Amino acid sequence: MTADTASVTTATAPAALFDHTLTRDTVRPGVIFEKKPARTPDGTEVAGLYNAWITLDNPKQYNSYTTDMVKGVILAFREASVSRDVVAVVFTATGDKAFCTGGNTKEYAEYYAGNPQEYRQYIRLFNDMVSAILGCDKPVICRVNGMRIGGGQEIGMACDFSVAQDLARFGQAGPKHGSAPVGGSTDFLPVMLGSEMAMVSGSLCEPWSAHKAARLGLLTDIVPALKVDGKFVANPMVITDRWTDEYGRIVHGEFRTGEEAEAAKATLKKGEIDLSLLDQKVEDLCAKILLTFPDCFTKTIEELRKPKLNAWNANKENSRAWLALNMMTEARAGFRAFNEGTKADREIDFVGLRQALAKGTPWTPELTESLMPAARAGK
Ligand SMILES: CC(C)(COP(=O)(O)OP(=O)(O)OC[C@H]1O[C@@H](n2cnc3c(N)ncnc32)[C@H](O)[C@@H]1OP(=O)(O)O)[C@@H](O)C(=O)NCCC(=O)NCCSC(=O)C1=CCCCC1=O
């Protein structure tokens, strides 16, 4: 007679399991780790199996990660990775505004600016966070609950799948705020988009809509999140009702402008945000993963990660050194400007800087001060 799987398990599984977790320390400020029951495609809970949800919880600062949070993310991924009962990891954040807008600019401006040796240590942690995602033994789904900008885009692209609510925006901030997107984006973007669009997305700091990001290959799928009069509608700020302009150029996924944008803002205002379709999509994806051979699935994603991982491993250490030294010059100026400026004026004087450097001006403290929004306000 053939024994059922449960009896075989009872007879042959070790009586006591070794613990491969690095630490059971549950104090992880700004990061929530939860195990939620895994479900079959029809929604039935599966006994003894879970999906690990790792949630960035710093909504007031758009879920940017503080140094403590980076440590928390590493530990959470480590725990999810070694949990035998975890099927998939869902990486997300609190609220509906932002998944993550990258490194915490307040910390950058007030602690790391001008302190390269400290930032070098921070980047060790940051690099370990990206590596923890890329090396997770479970498939990782980024549940993009809102904008994914700067380092947020980098840790999002390190995930295996990304499912987004369609009000989310995607892109980089570094070249405007004093950094280079070498925390993953310069490695992942060419792999995911091809080099031309990688150049556009990585360097110009112009956000893309979810529709555009999905069309160009950054996302697994998108869902509407805005409900107007009880009905889900596509992000009204984005062109979704036509594919081309009068010259045949693709406009689907571009942001609306002029009167169309004004009307869209009004629609946004009267609607409410509901992430239930996002949750459903994430659950559906987790359920698809559940119904596969675990080891074959893991081997598959390990192989498919390689183009991203190889690029990341080739560059991360020398990027760390560059990022540290850049905290003496452009990052010091840019992150301070963002932190000290107003919403209407929080970038440095780019033209003034370029003109000064063209004349060989050194990076003195006086040069940095002269580039700040406060210097313009005084003029
Ligand atoms: C474009 C923005 C992402 C969003 O702009 P907007 O919609 O106008 O919202 P804000 O009013 O700016 O933001 C709401 C409040 O959140 C605070 N906030 C936003 N992002 C951060 C952040 N990253 N750190 C700390 N606080 C943040 C913002 O100050 C507002 O607070 P308030 O108290 O004033 O209400 C825009 O917010 C933006 O550009 N943010 C900064 C993006 C950024 O520069 N990120 C860092 C990029 S570099 C990076 O991430 C790196 C990672 C590792 C490798 C090296 C590296 O550089």
GROMACS .gro file of C-alpha atoms and ligand atoms in nm:
model
  436
    1MET     CA    1   0.000   0.000   0.000
    2THR     CA    2   0.130   0.353  -0.080
    3ALA     CA    3   0.160   0.575   0.227
    4ASP     CA    4   0.019   0.927   0.206
    5THR     CA    5   0.263   1.221   0.203
    6ALA     CA    6   0.173   1.332   0.558
    7SER     CA    7   0.260   0.987   0.703
    8VAL     CA    8   0.586   0.979   0.509
    9THR     CA    9   0.666   1.324   0.648
   10THR     CA   10   0.597   1.215   1.008
   11ALA     CA   11   0.810   0.905   0.967
   12THR     CA   12   1.110   1.063   0.793
   13ALA     CA   13   1.141   1.436   0.876
   14PRO     CA   14   1.407   1.516   1.144
   15ALA     CA   15   1.266   1.526   1.499
   16ALA     CA   16   1.436   1.862   1.562
   17LEU     CA   17   1.535   2.117   1.300
   18PHE     CA   18   1.857   2.320   1.299
   19ASP     CA   19   1.802   2.697   1.296
   20HIS     CA   20   1.983   2.869   1.007
   21THR     CA   21   1.857   3.218   1.089
   22LEU     CA   22   2.136   3.466   1.169
   23THR     CA   23   1.939   3.630   1.449
   24ARG     CA   24   1.595   3.601   1.600
   25ASP     CA   25   1.618   3.962   1.709
   26THR     CA   26   1.277   4.098   1.616
   27VAL     CA   27   1.358   4.466   1.677
   28ARG     CA   28   1.383   4.602   1.326
   29PRO     CA   29   1.281   4.966   1.332
   30GLY     CA   30   1.087   5.066   1.023
   31VAL     CA   31   1.064   4.714   0.880
   32ILE     CA   32   0.776   4.476   0.941
   33PHE     CA   33   0.822   4.101   0.891
   34GLU     CA   34   0.509   3.888   0.874
   35LYS     CA   35   0.420   3.542   0.757
   36LYS     CA   36   0.081   3.531   0.586
   37PRO     CA   37  -0.084   3.200   0.497
   38ALA     CA   38  -0.016   3.078   0.144
   39ARG     CA   39  -0.328   3.027  -0.065
   40THR     CA   40  -0.420   2.810  -0.362
   41PRO     CA   41  -0.547   2.988  -0.677
   42ASP     CA   42  -0.908   2.961  -0.551
   43GLY     CA   43  -0.811   3.145  -0.230
   44THR     CA   44  -0.803   2.847   0.007
   45GLU     CA   45  -0.548   2.879   0.288
   46VAL     CA   46  -0.280   2.610   0.284
   47ALA     CA   47  -0.190   2.458   0.620
   48GLY     CA   48   0.171   2.509   0.727
   49LEU     CA   49   0.284   2.720   0.430
   50TYR     CA   50   0.328   3.098   0.418
   51ASN     CA   51   0.436   3.396   0.213
   52ALA     CA   52   0.676   3.626   0.398
   53TRP     CA   53   0.574   3.992   0.375
   54ILE     CA   54   0.855   4.241   0.429
   55THR     CA   55   0.716   4.593   0.464
   56LEU     CA   56   0.913   4.920   0.467
   57ASP     CA   57   0.737   5.128   0.728
   58ASN     CA   58   0.845   5.490   0.708
   59PRO     CA   59   0.550   5.648   0.525
   60LYS     CA   60   0.613   6.005   0.644
   61GLN     CA   61   0.939   6.000   0.451
   62TYR     CA   62   0.796   5.807   0.157
   63ASN     CA   63   0.932   5.480   0.292
   64SER     CA   64   1.289   5.590   0.229
   65TYR     CA   65   1.520   5.354   0.415
   66THR     CA   66   1.719   5.477   0.714
   67THR     CA   67   2.041   5.300   0.810
   68ASP     CA   68   1.850   5.100   1.072
   69MET     CA   69   1.592   5.001   0.815
   70VAL     CA   70   1.860   4.874   0.577
   71LYS     CA   71   1.979   4.641   0.853
   72GLY     CA   72   1.620   4.533   0.913
   73VAL     CA   73   1.566   4.451   0.546
   74ILE     CA   74   1.882   4.238   0.534
   75LEU     CA   75   1.773   4.040   0.841
   76ALA     CA   76   1.418   4.003   0.716
   77PHE     CA   77   1.532   3.867   0.379
   78ARG     CA   78   1.770   3.633   0.555
   79GLU     CA   79   1.488   3.502   0.772
   80ALA     CA   80   1.251   3.461   0.478
   81SER     CA   81   1.523   3.290   0.278
   82VAL     CA   82   1.585   3.018   0.538
   83SER     CA   83   1.223   2.967   0.644
   84ARG     CA   84   1.135   2.620   0.519
   85ASP     CA   85   0.764   2.700   0.528
   86VAL     CA   86   0.789   3.016   0.315
   87VAL     CA   87   0.686   2.988  -0.050
   88ALA     CA   88   0.747   3.345  -0.174
   89VAL     CA   89   0.851   3.684  -0.038
   90VAL     CA   90   0.639   3.993  -0.092
   91PHE     CA   91   0.846   4.311  -0.056
   92THR     CA   92   0.627   4.617  -0.009
   93ALA     CA   93   0.572   4.931   0.199
   94THR     CA   94   0.315   5.106   0.410
   95GLY     CA   95   0.044   5.321   0.251
   96ASP     CA   96  -0.043   5.403  -0.108
   97LYS     CA   97   0.194   5.691  -0.183
   98ALA     CA   98   0.537   5.533  -0.204
   99PHE     CA   99   0.702   5.196  -0.216
  100CYS     CA  100   1.034   5.367  -0.149
  101THR     CA  101   1.215   5.683  -0.256
  102GLY     CA  102   1.559   5.549  -0.179
  103GLY     CA  103   1.813   5.644   0.082
  104ASN     CA  104   1.696   5.875   0.358
  105THR     CA  105   1.796   6.221   0.242
  106LYS     CA  106   1.779   6.360   0.596
  107GLU     CA  107   2.042   6.110   0.711
  108TYR     CA  108   2.243   6.171   0.394
  109ALA     CA  109   2.240   6.549   0.447
  110GLU     CA  110   2.277   6.561   0.825
  111TYR     CA  111   2.508   6.266   0.896
  112TYR     CA  112   2.683   6.132   0.588
  113ALA     CA  113   2.747   6.457   0.394
  114GLY     CA  114   3.120   6.528   0.412
  115ASN     CA  115   3.183   6.199   0.594
  116PRO     CA  116   3.299   5.948   0.333
  117GLN     CA  117   3.430   5.685   0.572
  118GLU     CA  118   3.091   5.668   0.744
  119TYR     CA  119   2.906   5.654   0.413
  120ARG     CA  120   3.141   5.376   0.299
  121GLN     CA  121   3.022   5.169   0.595
  122TYR     CA  122   2.661   5.255   0.515
  123ILE     CA  123   2.709   5.140   0.156
  124ARG     CA  124   2.841   4.807   0.285
  125LEU     CA  125   2.498   4.765   0.443
  126PHE     CA  126   2.318   4.897   0.135
  127ASN     CA  127   2.508   4.655  -0.092
  128ASP     CA  128   2.426   4.369   0.144
  129MET     CA  129   2.057   4.465   0.122
  130VAL     CA  130   2.056   4.444  -0.259
  131SER     CA  131   2.255   4.119  -0.245
  132ALA     CA  132   2.011   3.978   0.013
  133ILE     CA  133   1.725   4.033  -0.233
  134LEU     CA  134   1.913   3.890  -0.531
  135GLY     CA  135   2.033   3.595  -0.323
  136CYS     CA  136   1.706   3.513  -0.151
  137ASP     CA  137   1.628   3.141  -0.171
  138LYS     CA  138   1.261   3.227  -0.228
  139PRO     CA  139   1.113   3.415  -0.524
  140VAL     CA  140   1.071   3.783  -0.442
  141ILE     CA  141   0.772   3.985  -0.557
  142CYS     CA  142   0.784   4.363  -0.526
  143ARG     CA  143   0.432   4.481  -0.442
  144VAL     CA  144   0.465   4.835  -0.572
  145ASN     CA  145   0.214   5.020  -0.356
  146GLY     CA  146   0.332   5.364  -0.473
  147MET     CA  147   0.622   5.553  -0.628
  148ARG     CA  148   0.953   5.369  -0.669
  149ILE     CA  149   1.227   5.628  -0.699
  150GLY     CA  150   1.607   5.639  -0.656
  151GLY     CA  151   1.734   5.356  -0.437
  152GLY     CA  152   1.370   5.246  -0.408
  153GLN     CA  153   1.373   5.170  -0.778
  154GLU     CA  154   1.701   4.983  -0.729
  155ILE     CA  155   1.581   4.752  -0.453
  156GLY     CA  156   1.256   4.708  -0.647
  157MET     CA  157   1.437   4.604  -0.964
  158ALA     CA  158   1.647   4.359  -0.762
  159CYS     CA  159   1.322   4.164  -0.703
  160ASP     CA  160   1.220   3.882  -0.935
  161PHE     CA  161   0.872   4.016  -1.012
  162SER     CA  162   0.713   4.358  -0.972
  163VAL     CA  163   0.339   4.415  -0.962
  164ALA     CA  164   0.235   4.780  -0.937
  165GLN     CA  165  -0.068   4.991  -0.873
  166ASP     CA  166  -0.091   5.221  -1.173
  167LEU     CA  167  -0.062   5.554  -0.988
  168ALA     CA  168   0.299   5.464  -0.901
  169ARG     CA  169   0.582   5.648  -1.074
  170PHE     CA  170   0.924   5.502  -1.146
  171GLY     CA  171   1.268   5.649  -1.192
  172GLN     CA  172   1.592   5.783  -1.057
  173ALA     CA  173   1.681   6.089  -0.851
  174GLY     CA  174   2.057   6.063  -0.804
  175PRO     CA  175   2.190   6.285  -1.086
  176LYS     CA  176   1.957   6.565  -0.964
  177HIS     CA  177   2.029   6.516  -0.593
  178GLY     CA  178   2.401   6.440  -0.600
  179SER     CA  179   2.437   6.068  -0.656
  180ALA     CA  180   2.471   5.816  -0.937
  181PRO     CA  181   2.225   5.528  -0.953
  182VAL     CA  182   2.499   5.272  -0.898
  183GLY     CA  183   2.308   5.097  -0.621
  184GLY     CA  184   2.171   4.859  -0.882
  185SER     CA  185   2.008   5.068  -1.153
  186THR     CA  186   2.311   5.103  -1.378
  187ASP     CA  187   2.342   4.724  -1.357
  188PHE     CA  188   1.978   4.624  -1.390
  189LEU     CA  189   1.836   4.883  -1.630
  190PRO     CA  190   2.037   4.777  -1.938
  191VAL     CA  191   1.945   4.414  -1.872
  192MET     CA  192   1.577   4.493  -1.830
  193LEU     CA  193   1.529   4.768  -2.089
  194GLY     CA  194   1.820   4.762  -2.335
  195SER     CA  195   2.088   5.029  -2.326
  196GLU     CA  196   1.905   5.322  -2.491
  197MET     CA  197   1.603   5.329  -2.258
  198ALA     CA  198   1.833   5.244  -1.965
  199MET     CA  199   2.024   5.561  -2.046
  200VAL     CA  200   1.704   5.767  -2.055
  201SER     CA  201   1.563   5.624  -1.732
  202GLY     CA  202   1.891   5.612  -1.541
  203SER     CA  203   2.031   5.953  -1.618
  204LEU     CA  204   1.759   6.210  -1.683
  205CYS     CA  205   1.560   6.167  -1.358
  206GLU     CA  206   1.226   6.196  -1.540
  207PRO     CA  207   0.972   5.965  -1.379
  208TRP     CA  208   0.789   5.708  -1.588
  209SER     CA  209   0.427   5.610  -1.541
  210ALA     CA  210   0.344   5.253  -1.441
  211HIS     CA  211   0.194   5.201  -1.786
  212LYS     CA  212   0.519   5.301  -1.954
  213ALA     CA  213   0.734   5.103  -1.710
  214ALA     CA  214   0.520   4.794  -1.776
  215ARG     CA  215   0.527   4.840  -2.154
  216LEU     CA  216   0.905   4.872  -2.160
  217GLY     CA  217   0.967   4.565  -1.944
  218LEU     CA  218   1.022   4.689  -1.588
  219LEU     CA  219   0.706   4.534  -1.445
  220THR     CA  220   0.527   4.200  -1.446
  221ASP     CA  221   0.187   4.364  -1.438
  222ILE     CA  222  -0.009   4.669  -1.327
  223VAL     CA  223  -0.356   4.717  -1.182
  224PRO     CA  224  -0.578   5.023  -1.142
  225ALA     CA  225  -0.597   5.170  -0.793
  226LEU     CA  226  -0.821   5.473  -0.830
  227LYS     CA  227  -1.192   5.425  -0.767
  228VAL     CA  228  -1.427   5.694  -0.896
  229ASP     CA  229  -1.795   5.656  -0.812
  230GLY     CA  230  -1.725   5.302  -0.697
  231LYS     CA  231  -1.555   5.196  -1.025
  232PHE     CA  232  -1.186   5.135  -1.085
  233VAL     CA  233  -1.035   5.366  -1.349
  234ALA     CA  234  -0.690   5.379  -1.505
  235ASN     CA  235  -0.455   5.649  -1.375
  236PRO     CA  236  -0.620   5.959  -1.525
  237MET     CA  237  -0.287   6.147  -1.533
  238VAL     CA  238  -0.157   5.907  -1.797
  239ILE     CA  239  -0.257   5.865  -2.161
  240THR     CA  240  -0.421   5.524  -2.189
  241ASP     CA  241  -0.691   5.592  -2.447
  242ARG     CA  242  -0.468   5.615  -2.756
  243TRP     CA  243  -0.144   5.462  -2.874
  244THR     CA  244   0.009   5.722  -3.103
  245ASP     CA  245   0.011   6.093  -3.172
  246GLU     CA  246  -0.054   6.240  -3.516
  247TYR     CA  247   0.305   6.160  -3.619
  248GLY     CA  248   0.283   5.795  -3.519
  249ARG     CA  249   0.494   5.833  -3.204
  250ILE     CA  250   0.389   5.620  -2.908
  251VAL     CA  251   0.213   5.829  -2.646
  252HIS     CA  252   0.045   5.550  -2.450
  253GLY     CA  253   0.181   5.571  -2.094
  254GLU     CA  254   0.307   5.929  -2.122
  255PHE     CA  255   0.181   6.184  -1.869
  256ARG     CA  256  -0.103   6.406  -1.987
  257THR     CA  257  -0.030   6.776  -2.026
  258GLY     CA  258  -0.227   7.102  -2.043
  259GLU     CA  259  -0.606   7.090  -2.014
  260GLU     CA  260  -0.606   6.709  -2.015
  261ALA     CA  261  -0.380   6.711  -1.709
  262GLU     CA  262  -0.604   6.961  -1.529
  263ALA     CA  263  -0.912   6.746  -1.592
  264ALA     CA  264  -0.718   6.440  -1.475
  265LYS     CA  265  -0.622   6.613  -1.150
  266ALA     CA  266  -0.991   6.682  -1.083
  267THR     CA  267  -1.073   6.315  -1.141
  268LEU     CA  268  -0.792   6.215  -0.905
  269LYS     CA  269  -0.928   6.445  -0.638
  270LYS     CA  270  -1.277   6.302  -0.639
  271GLY     CA  271  -1.159   5.941  -0.638
  272GLU     CA  272  -1.031   5.718  -0.359
  273ILE     CA  273  -0.737   5.480  -0.366
  274ASP     CA  274  -0.808   5.112  -0.318
  275LEU     CA  275  -0.523   4.860  -0.336
  276SER     CA  276  -0.745   4.549  -0.330
  277LEU     CA  277  -0.672   4.466  -0.695
  278LEU     CA  278  -0.301   4.495  -0.622
  279ASP     CA  279  -0.334   4.251  -0.334
  280GLN     CA  280  -0.534   4.013  -0.548
  281LYS     CA  281  -0.272   4.024  -0.823
  282VAL     CA  282   0.006   3.957  -0.571
  283GLU     CA  283  -0.189   3.665  -0.420
  284ASP     CA  284  -0.252   3.523  -0.769
  285LEU     CA  285   0.119   3.533  -0.844
  286CYS     CA  286   0.206   3.371  -0.510
  287ALA     CA  287  -0.052   3.098  -0.582
  288LYS     CA  288   0.100   3.030  -0.924
  289ILE     CA  289   0.439   2.988  -0.758
  290LEU     CA  290   0.289   2.757  -0.494
  291LEU     CA  291   0.182   2.515  -0.769
  292THR     CA  292   0.534   2.446  -0.893
  293PHE     CA  293   0.821   2.219  -0.785
  294PRO     CA  294   1.008   2.423  -0.522
  295ASP     CA  295   1.362   2.329  -0.618
  296CYS     CA  296   1.305   2.352  -0.993
  297PHE     CA  297   1.147   2.694  -0.942
  298THR     CA  298   1.442   2.810  -0.731
  299LYS     CA  299   1.697   2.686  -0.986
  300THR     CA  300   1.503   2.864  -1.261
  301ILE     CA  301   1.502   3.199  -1.086
  302GLU     CA  302   1.867   3.160  -0.982
  303GLU     CA  303   1.957   3.123  -1.350
  304LEU     CA  304   1.727   3.403  -1.464
  305ARG     CA  305   1.873   3.638  -1.201
  306LYS     CA  306   2.224   3.592  -1.337
  307PRO     CA  307   2.234   3.882  -1.586
  308LYS     CA  308   2.133   4.122  -1.307
  309LEU     CA  309   2.346   3.951  -1.043
  310ASN     CA  310   2.659   3.929  -1.258
  311ALA     CA  311   2.642   4.298  -1.343
  312TRP     CA  312   2.578   4.386  -0.979
  313ASN     CA  313   2.866   4.171  -0.851
  314ALA     CA  314   3.103   4.313  -1.111
  315ASN     CA  315   3.043   4.673  -1.004
  316LYS     CA  316   2.919   4.699  -0.647
  317GLU     CA  317   3.256   4.723  -0.470
  318ASN     CA  318   3.409   4.997  -0.682
  319SER     CA  319   3.076   5.182  -0.681
  320ARG     CA  320   3.093   5.174  -0.303
  321ALA     CA  321   3.430   5.350  -0.306
  322TRP     CA  322   3.307   5.610  -0.554
  323LEU     CA  323   2.986   5.676  -0.358
  324ALA     CA  324   3.187   5.730  -0.041
  325LEU     CA  325   3.418   5.988  -0.198
  326ASN     CA  326   3.129   6.158  -0.377
  327MET     CA  327   2.995   6.242  -0.029
  328MET     CA  328   3.271   6.506  -0.017
  329THR     CA  329   3.151   6.687  -0.328
  330GLU     CA  330   2.827   6.649  -0.525
  331ALA     CA  331   2.632   6.436  -0.275
  332ARG     CA  332   2.724   6.674   0.002
  333ALA     CA  333   2.578   6.963  -0.196
  334GLY     CA  334   2.282   6.785  -0.354
  335PHE     CA  335   2.140   6.608  -0.050
  336ARG     CA  336   2.184   6.916   0.162
  337ALA     CA  337   1.998   7.121  -0.098
  338PHE     CA  338   1.708   6.872  -0.097
  339ASN     CA  339   1.702   6.859   0.281
  340GLU     CA  340   1.737   7.231   0.345
  341GLY     CA  341   1.542   7.373   0.051
  342THR     CA  342   1.170   7.420   0.006
  343LYS     CA  343   0.949   7.202  -0.210
  344ALA     CA  344   0.966   7.469  -0.482
  345ASP     CA  345   1.344   7.509  -0.462
  346ARG     CA  346   1.547   7.207  -0.344
  347GLU     CA  347   1.811   7.155  -0.609
  348ILE     CA  348   2.156   7.308  -0.639
  349ASP     CA  349   2.247   7.574  -0.894
  350PHE     CA  350   2.355   7.331  -1.167
  351VAL     CA  351   2.461   7.600  -1.415
  352GLY     CA  352   2.659   7.788  -1.150
  353LEU     CA  353   2.838   7.466  -1.051
  354ARG     CA  354   2.923   7.376  -1.410
  355GLN     CA  355   3.051   7.728  -1.475
  356ALA     CA  356   3.265   7.720  -1.159
  357LEU     CA  357   3.411   7.378  -1.244
  358ALA     CA  358   3.480   7.491  -1.601
  359LYS     CA  359   3.716   7.746  -1.447
  360GLY     CA  360   3.887   7.485  -1.230
  361THR     CA  361   3.727   7.599  -0.902
  362PRO     CA  362   3.799   7.351  -0.620
  363TRP     CA  363   3.528   7.199  -0.400
  364THR     CA  364   3.568   7.427  -0.101
  365PRO     CA  365   3.299   7.464   0.169
  366GLU     CA  366   3.234   7.811   0.024
  367LEU     CA  367   3.157   7.664  -0.318
  368THR     CA  368   2.910   7.419  -0.161
  369GLU     CA  369   2.732   7.698   0.032
  370SER     CA  370   2.710   7.915  -0.280
  371LEU     CA  371   2.514   7.641  -0.458
  372MET     CA  372   2.247   7.601  -0.188
  373PRO     CA  373   1.888   7.723  -0.222
  374ALA     CA  374   1.956   7.953   0.075
  375ALA     CA  375   2.225   8.134  -0.127
  376ARG     CA  376   1.970   8.202  -0.403
  377ALA     CA  377   1.712   8.319  -0.150
  378GLY     CA  378   1.962   8.575  -0.024
  379LYS     CA  379   2.019   8.721  -0.372
  380LIG     C1  380   1.019   6.311  -0.622
  380LIG     C2  381   0.995   6.270  -0.477
  380LIG     C3  382   1.027   6.123  -0.459
  380LIG     C4  383   0.846   6.292  -0.443
  380LIG     O1  384   0.817   6.427  -0.451
  380LIG     P1  385   0.677   6.481  -0.397
  380LIG     O2  386   0.566   6.399  -0.452
  380LIG     O3  387   0.678   6.627  -0.424
  380LIG     O4  388   0.677   6.450  -0.240
  380LIG     P2  389   0.762   6.524  -0.127
  380LIG     O5  390   0.684   6.631  -0.066
  380LIG     O6  391   0.897   6.555  -0.179
  380LIG     O7  392   0.782   6.403  -0.023
  380LIG     C5  393   0.692   6.378   0.086
  380LIG     C6  394   0.771   6.376   0.215
  380LIG     O8  395   0.862   6.268   0.212
  380LIG     C7  396   0.994   6.316   0.231
  380LIG     N1  397   1.084   6.232   0.152
  380LIG     C8  398   1.066   6.191   0.027
  380LIG     N2  399   1.169   6.116  -0.014
  380LIG     C9  400   1.255   6.111   0.092
  380LIG    C10  401   1.380   6.047   0.111
  380LIG     N3  402   1.437   5.975   0.014
  380LIG     N4  403   1.439   6.061   0.232
  380LIG    C11  404   1.381   6.133   0.331
  380LIG     N5  405   1.262   6.196   0.317
  380LIG    C12  406   1.201   6.184   0.199
  380LIG    C13  407   0.992   6.458   0.180
  380LIG     O9  408   1.099   6.532   0.233
  380LIG    C14  409   0.855   6.503   0.232
  380LIG    O10  410   0.866   6.527   0.372
  380LIG     P3  411   0.805   6.663   0.434
  380LIG    O11  412   0.841   6.653   0.579
  380LIG    O12  413   0.871   6.776   0.361
  380LIG    O13  414   0.658   6.653   0.406
  380LIG    C15  415   1.081   6.357  -0.385
  380LIG    O14  416   1.039   6.341  -0.252
  380LIG    C16  417   1.226   6.322  -0.393
  380LIG    O15  418   1.292   6.354  -0.489
  380LIG     N6  419   1.277   6.257  -0.289
  380LIG    C17  420   1.417   6.228  -0.271
  380LIG    C18  421   1.460   6.117  -0.360
  380LIG    C19  422   1.608   6.090  -0.342
  380LIG    O16  423   1.690   6.175  -0.368
  380LIG     N7  424   1.641   5.972  -0.296
  380LIG    C20  425   1.778   5.934  -0.273
  380LIG    C21  426   1.837   5.893  -0.405
  380LIG     S1  427   2.002   5.834  -0.392
  380LIG    C22  428   1.981   5.674  -0.329
  380LIG    O17  429   1.874   5.634  -0.301
  380LIG    C23  430   2.100   5.589  -0.313
  380LIG    C24  431   2.087   5.463  -0.272
  380LIG    C25  432   2.204   5.381  -0.239
  380LIG    C26  433   2.319   5.412  -0.320
  380LIG    C27  434   2.347   5.554  -0.320
  380LIG    C28  435   2.228   5.638  -0.338
  380LIG    O18  436   2.246   5.750  -0.374
   0.00000   0.00000   0.00000
